[in-house]
Amino acid sequence: MSDFIENSGFAENIEEMKAFAQKNDIPIMFDDGIEFICNYIREHKIKRILEIGTAIAYSAIRFASIADDIYVTTIEIDIDRFIKAQLNIKKAGLENRITAINEDALFSQIEGEFDLIFIDAAKAQYMKFFEKYKANLAPGGVFISDNLSFHGMVENLSLTHNYSTKKLVKKIRKYIAFLKANTEFKTDFYQTGDGIAVSYRAEEGGQAQNAVTENIAEN
Ligand code: SAM
């Protein structure tokens, strides 16, 4: 955790948000997943972030807390989560640098370019989010997608017997196949957190951090 967070009382707020999410069954990023993205933001001096899937603004607050010149726009479809997110953002004193929008991200009209577009919303729609928002990706920017392991089920479908979960897992596999076959973007897959992918424009060359690149799913 950064010194900024440690010294400004954020540590307590962050623990509170995590406890709230757990108590209310709200999925937020795993600890190692969020650390991975925060490190990526630091190392690549990311300043403008678009997040698809705010929940209660846990990850948005973590990202914006890294440095005073980081700006986050984040979209959440669920009104109750959006209201809680607004409260958390205000409590963190970040309302000037985090813009929360209560919309279905499939239909939002977002202006401007972003250095990082973080896809962390409805898993079945990842391909649509990717295609829709690539127009907002700044030169040299990256997409980061979360939950590509989906609690190990992407690698091992027999971990669930639930029909709709199986369907969802198959959609995530399709998204992984889409990323692997994409000629416009190259993707590095990481087994950290719940499975993270970093996608950058192919002509801009590899710029993912020096972690070992691993395929998290074979289809
Ligand atoms: N990024 C958050 C964090 O780590 O703190 C967690 C986000 S949670 C995994 C996914 C969120 O995406 C849910 O709160 C859900 O309501 C929202 N969501 C799902 N579909 C969406 C859509 N089409 N547009 C906007 N938000 C959506």
mmCIF file with all atom_site columns, C-alpha atoms in Angstrom, residues 13 26 36 40 50 86 116 146 148-149 182 203 219:
data_model
loop_
_atom_site.group_PDB
_atom_site.id
_atom_site.type_symbol
_atom_site.label_atom_id
_atom_site.label_alt_id
_atom_site.label_comp_id
_atom_site.label_asym_id
_atom_site.label_entity_id
_atom_site.label_seq_id
_atom_site.pdbx_PDB_ins_code
_atom_site.Cartn_x
_atom_site.Cartn_y
_atom_site.Cartn_z
_atom_site.occupancy
_atom_site.B_iso_or_equiv
_atom_site.pdbx_formal_charge
_atom_site.auth_seq_id
_atom_site.auth_comp_id
_atom_site.auth_asym_id
_atom_site.auth_atom_id
_atom_site.pdbx_PDB_model_num
ATOM 1  C CA . ASN A 1 13  ? -11.497 3.457   4.641   1.00 0.00 ? 13  ASN A CA 1
ATOM 2  C CA . ILE A 1 26  ? -20.216 -7.261  -3.836  1.00 0.00 ? 26  ILE A CA 1
ATOM 3  C CA . PHE A 1 36  ? -0.768  -5.715  -9.981  1.00 0.00 ? 36  PHE A CA 1
ATOM 4  C CA . TYR A 1 40  ? 1.225   -1.079  -13.593 1.00 0.00 ? 40  TYR A CA 1
ATOM 5  C CA . LEU A 1 50  ? -11.668 4.605   -17.603 1.00 0.00 ? 50  LEU A CA 1
ATOM 6  C CA . GLN A 1 86  ? -20.436 8.300   -4.576  1.00 0.00 ? 86  GLN A CA 1
ATOM 7  C CA . LEU A 1 116 ? -5.872  2.633   -19.234 1.00 0.00 ? 116 LEU A CA 1
ATOM 8  C CA . ASP A 1 146 ? -10.171 -8.841  -14.890 1.00 0.00 ? 146 ASP A CA 1
ATOM 9  C CA . LEU A 1 148 ? -10.376 -14.202 -16.842 1.00 0.00 ? 148 LEU A CA 1
ATOM 10 C CA . SER A 1 149 ? -9.842  -17.177 -14.566 1.00 0.00 ? 149 SER A CA 1
ATOM 11 C CA . ASN A 1 182 ? -6.896  -10.292 -32.332 1.00 0.00 ? 182 ASN A CA 1
ATOM 12 C CA . GLU A 1 203 ? 1.872   -1.846  -33.772 1.00 0.00 ? 203 GLU A CA 1
ATOM 13 C CA . ASN A 1 219 ? -9.529  -23.399 -25.147 1.00 0.00 ? 219 ASN A CA 1
#
